[in-house]
């Protein structure tokens, strides 16, 4: 039991999938795991533990934004011993060749600020994915035939009124997509020597203005969860 997670010791698996939305955690757990039990409901940020192909897995909501994810990931690592943490979530496409329903595997995650900025001060730390997870995720995506892009993403602190010049520079430098959590996940994994990866599905597009129809969201999110699970247990 921690300040924000009500799970008992041993309720959280070493491998944790982290969707932002707690209801997506429930859906993913009920769809992909066996012997599922709810292990957290504090503040409605639902978490579930079960097994996938015999492997213990926890799926815990992280909330939206790096401050929220930072609270859950700190407690999952420090109090529950999580070793492998994979964000599964949605993102906004930022390149013409990145289409709706494509999967983006975040090799790096750039930010303007993050909850770790006060630690790094003037250091521009480069938050990067764990190579073994990234390699396995690419193999899983290729095996599934899922259109996938591997590269840098941007972890923003805002969903609305993003600075136009920021988006312009991110696109200019090849950033594939924008979301709001991955960079802090990578910084915490680096700090505590854990493995982390962000597997994202493109639900919106900043250039075309397209957005995924709700009926397509669930199926495309399913591919992302399968890729994440196969990456964790290749
Ligand atoms: N800034 C931002 N912009 C776009 Cl176009 C997004 N598409 C999906 N997300 C993710 O979905 C949530 C916002 O809807 C956040 O958790 C964020 O990670 C996005 N976040």
Coordinates of C-alpha atoms and ligand atoms in Angstrom, one line a residue:
X1 CA 0.0 0.0 0.0
X2 CA 1.5 3.4 -1.0
X3 CA 0.0 6.9 -1.0
X4 CA -1.5 6.5 -4.5
X5 CA -1.7 2.7 -5.0
X6 CA -3.7 0.5 -2.8
X7 CA -2.2 -2.8 -4.0
X8 CA -0.8 -5.2 -1.3
X9 CA 2.8 -6.3 -1.5
X10 CA 3.1 -9.0 -4.2
X11 CA -0.1 -7.8 -6.0
X12 CA 2.0 -5.9 -8.6
X13 CA 4.0 -8.0 -11.2
X14 CA 7.5 -7.1 -12.3
X15 CA 6.2 -6.3 -15.7
X16 CA 3.7 -3.4 -15.8
X17 CA 1.8 -1.9 -18.8
X18 CA 0.8 1.7 -18.3
X19 CA -2.1 3.1 -20.3
X20 CA -3.1 6.7 -19.4
X21 CA -6.7 5.8 -19.1
X22 CA -7.7 3.5 -16.2
X23 CA -10.7 2.2 -18.2
X24 CA -8.3 1.2 -21.0
X25 CA -6.3 -0.6 -18.3
X26 CA -9.5 -2.5 -17.4
X27 CA -10.3 -3.3 -21.0
X28 CA -6.7 -4.4 -21.8
X29 CA -6.6 -6.6 -18.6
X30 CA -10.0 -8.2 -19.3
X31 CA -9.1 -8.7 -23.0
X32 CA -5.6 -10.0 -22.8
X33 CA -4.9 -11.4 -19.3
X34 CA -6.1 -14.5 -17.5
X35 CA -7.0 -14.8 -13.9
X36 CA -7.4 -11.0 -13.7
X37 CA -7.9 -9.3 -10.4
X38 CA -8.3 -5.6 -9.6
X39 CA -5.3 -4.5 -7.4
X40 CA -5.9 -0.7 -7.3
X41 CA -8.8 1.7 -7.3
X42 CA -7.3 4.6 -5.3
X43 CA -8.6 7.8 -6.9
X44 CA -10.2 5.7 -9.6
X45 CA -6.8 5.0 -11.2
X46 CA -7.6 1.4 -11.8
X47 CA -4.9 -1.3 -11.8
X48 CA -5.2 -5.0 -12.6
X49 CA -2.9 -8.0 -12.3
X50 CA -3.2 -11.3 -14.2
X51 CA -1.2 -13.6 -16.4
X52 CA -0.4 -13.5 -20.2
X53 CA 0.9 -16.8 -21.6
X54 CA 1.7 -17.8 -18.0
X55 CA 3.7 -14.6 -17.2
X56 CA 2.5 -12.3 -14.4
X57 CA 1.5 -8.9 -15.8
X58 CA 0.0 -5.8 -14.2
X59 CA -1.9 -3.1 -16.2
X60 CA -2.0 0.1 -14.2
X61 CA -3.5 3.5 -15.4
X62 CA -0.9 6.3 -15.2
X63 CA -3.2 9.3 -15.8
X64 CA -2.5 12.0 -18.3
X65 CA 0.7 14.0 -18.2
X66 CA 4.1 13.4 -16.9
X67 CA 3.4 14.6 -13.3
X68 CA 0.7 11.9 -12.9
X69 CA 2.8 9.2 -14.6
X70 CA 5.7 10.2 -12.4
X71 CA 3.8 9.5 -9.2
X72 CA 2.7 6.0 -10.3
X73 CA 6.0 4.9 -11.8
X74 CA 7.9 6.1 -8.8
X75 CA 5.7 4.0 -6.5
X76 CA 5.7 1.0 -8.8
X77 CA 9.5 1.0 -8.9
X78 CA 10.3 2.0 -5.4
X79 CA 7.6 0.3 -3.5
X80 CA 6.6 -2.7 -5.7
X81 CA 9.8 -3.5 -7.5
X82 CA 8.6 -3.1 -11.1
X83 CA 11.3 -4.0 -13.5
X84 CA 9.8 -3.6 -16.9
X85 CA 7.5 -0.7 -17.6
X86 CA 5.8 -0.3 -21.0
X87 CA 3.6 2.7 -21.7
X88 CA 0.7 1.9 -24.1
X89 CA -1.2 4.9 -25.3
X90 CA -2.3 7.2 -28.0
X91 CA -0.4 9.9 -29.7
X92 CA -0.7 12.6 -32.4
X93 CA 1.0 12.0 -35.7
X94 CA 3.5 14.8 -36.6
X95 CA 4.9 13.5 -40.0
X96 CA 3.1 13.0 -43.3
X97 CA 4.2 9.3 -43.4
X98 CA 2.9 8.6 -40.0
X99 CA -0.8 7.6 -40.5
X100 CA -3.8 7.1 -38.2
X101 CA -3.8 3.6 -36.6
X102 CA 0.0 3.3 -37.2
X103 CA 2.1 2.2 -34.2
X104 CA 5.0 4.4 -33.0
X105 CA 7.8 2.9 -31.0
X106 CA 9.5 5.8 -29.1
X107 CA 13.3 5.4 -29.4
X108 CA 13.7 8.8 -27.7
X109 CA 11.3 11.3 -26.0
X110 CA 12.0 15.0 -26.1
X111 CA 10.5 17.6 -23.7
X112 CA 10.6 21.2 -22.9
X113 CA 10.2 20.4 -19.2
X114 CA 9.5 17.4 -17.1
X115 CA 9.1 16.5 -13.4
X116 CA 12.8 15.5 -13.6
X117 CA 13.9 19.0 -14.9
X118 CA 14.8 20.1 -11.3
X119 CA 17.1 17.2 -11.0
X120 CA 18.9 17.7 -14.3
X121 CA 19.0 21.5 -14.1
X122 CA 21.1 22.6 -17.1
X123 CA 21.7 19.0 -18.4
X124 CA 19.7 18.1 -21.5
X125 CA 19.3 14.5 -20.6
X126 CA 18.3 12.2 -23.5
X127 CA 15.5 9.9 -22.4
X128 CA 15.7 6.7 -24.4
X129 CA 13.9 3.4 -24.6
X130 CA 15.4 0.1 -23.4
X131 CA 17.1 -1.5 -26.4
X132 CA 16.0 -5.1 -25.6
X133 CA 12.4 -4.0 -25.4
X134 CA 12.5 -1.8 -28.5
X135 CA 14.2 -4.6 -30.5
X136 CA 11.6 -7.1 -29.4
X137 CA 8.7 -4.7 -30.1
X138 CA 9.9 -4.1 -33.7
X139 CA 10.1 -7.9 -34.2
X140 CA 6.6 -8.3 -32.8
X141 CA 5.2 -5.5 -34.9
X142 CA 6.8 -6.9 -38.1
X143 CA 5.5 -10.4 -37.3
X144 CA 2.0 -8.9 -37.0
X145 CA 2.4 -6.8 -40.1
X146 CA 1.5 -3.6 -38.2
X147 CA 2.6 -0.4 -39.9
X148 CA 5.2 0.8 -37.4
X149 CA 7.6 3.8 -37.1
X150 CA 10.6 3.9 -34.8
X151 CA 12.1 7.2 -33.8
X152 CA 11.8 10.3 -31.6
X153 CA 8.6 11.5 -30.1
X154 CA 7.7 14.7 -28.2
X155 CA 6.3 14.5 -24.6
X156 CA 4.3 17.7 -24.2
X157 CA 2.9 19.3 -21.1
X158 CA -0.2 20.5 -22.9
X159 CA -2.9 19.2 -25.1
X160 CA -4.2 22.6 -26.0
X161 CA -2.5 25.8 -27.2
X162 CA 0.9 24.2 -27.8
X163 CA 3.4 26.8 -28.9
X164 CA 3.3 26.8 -32.8
X165 CA 7.1 27.2 -33.1
X166 CA 7.6 24.2 -30.9
X167 CA 5.5 22.0 -33.1
X168 CA 7.4 23.4 -36.2
X169 CA 10.8 22.6 -34.7
X170 CA 9.7 19.1 -33.6
X171 CA 8.4 18.4 -37.2
X172 CA 11.5 19.9 -38.7
X173 CA 13.7 17.6 -36.6
X174 CA 11.8 14.4 -37.6
X175 CA 9.7 14.0 -34.4
X176 CA 7.2 11.3 -35.3
X177 CA 4.4 12.0 -32.8
X178 CA 3.4 13.9 -29.7
X179 CA 2.0 12.6 -26.4
X180 CA 2.4 13.5 -22.7
X181 CA 4.1 10.8 -20.6
X182 CA 6.9 8.8 -22.2
X183 CA 9.8 11.1 -21.4
X184 CA 9.3 11.0 -17.7
X185 CA 8.9 7.2 -17.9
X186 CA 12.3 6.9 -19.6
X187 CA 14.0 9.3 -17.2
X188 CA 12.7 7.3 -14.2
X189 CA 13.7 4.0 -15.8
X190 CA 17.2 5.4 -16.3
X191 CA 17.4 6.7 -12.7
X192 CA 16.4 3.3 -11.2
X193 CA 18.0 1.0 -13.8
X194 CA 14.8 -0.5 -15.1
X195 CA 13.6 -1.3 -18.6
X196 CA 11.0 1.1 -20.3
X197 CA 9.4 1.5 -23.7
X198 CA 6.5 3.5 -25.1
X199 CA 4.3 1.7 -27.6
X200 CA 1.9 4.2 -29.1
X201 CA -1.0 4.1 -31.6
X202 CA -1.7 7.2 -33.7
X203 CA -5.2 8.4 -32.7
X204 CA -5.0 12.0 -34.1
X205 CA -2.9 13.8 -36.7
X206 CA -1.5 17.3 -36.1
X207 CA -0.9 17.9 -39.8
X208 CA -4.0 16.4 -41.5
X209 CA -6.3 17.1 -38.5
X210 CA -7.7 13.6 -38.8
X211 CA -8.8 11.7 -35.7
X212 CA -9.5 8.0 -35.3
X213 CA -13.1 7.1 -35.2
X214 CA -14.1 5.7 -31.9
X215 CA -15.1 2.3 -33.4
X216 CA -11.5 1.9 -34.7
X217 CA -9.8 3.0 -31.4
X218 CA -10.3 -0.3 -29.6
X219 CA -9.1 -2.6 -32.5
X220 CA -6.0 -0.5 -33.1
X221 CA -5.3 -0.3 -29.4
X222 CA -5.4 -4.1 -29.3
X223 CA -2.5 -4.3 -31.7
X224 CA -0.5 -2.0 -29.4
X225 CA -1.2 -4.2 -26.4
X226 CA -0.2 -7.3 -28.2
X227 CA 3.1 -5.7 -29.4
X228 CA 3.8 -4.6 -25.8
X229 CA 3.2 -8.0 -24.3
X230 CA 5.3 -9.8 -27.0
X231 CA 8.1 -7.2 -26.4
X232 CA 8.0 -7.9 -22.6
X233 CA 8.0 -11.7 -23.2
X234 CA 9.7 -12.4 -26.6
Ligands
LIG1 N1 -0.7 16.6 -26.4 C1 -1.3 15.5 -27.1 N2 -1.6 15.8 -28.4 C2 -2.2 14.8 -29.1 CL1 -2.6 15.1 -30.7 C3 -2.4 13.5 -28.5 N3 -3.0 12.4 -28.9 C4 -2.9 11.5 -27.9 N4 -2.4 12.1 -26.8 C5 -2.3 11.4 -25.5 O1 -3.6 11.2 -25.1 C6 -3.8 12.0 -23.9 C7 -4.5 13.3 -24.3 O2 -5.8 13.0 -25.0 C8 -2.5 12.3 -23.3 O3 -2.3 11.3 -22.2 C9 -1.5 12.1 -24.4 O4 -0.4 11.2 -24.0 C10 -2.0 13.4 -27.1 N5 -1.5 14.4 -26.4

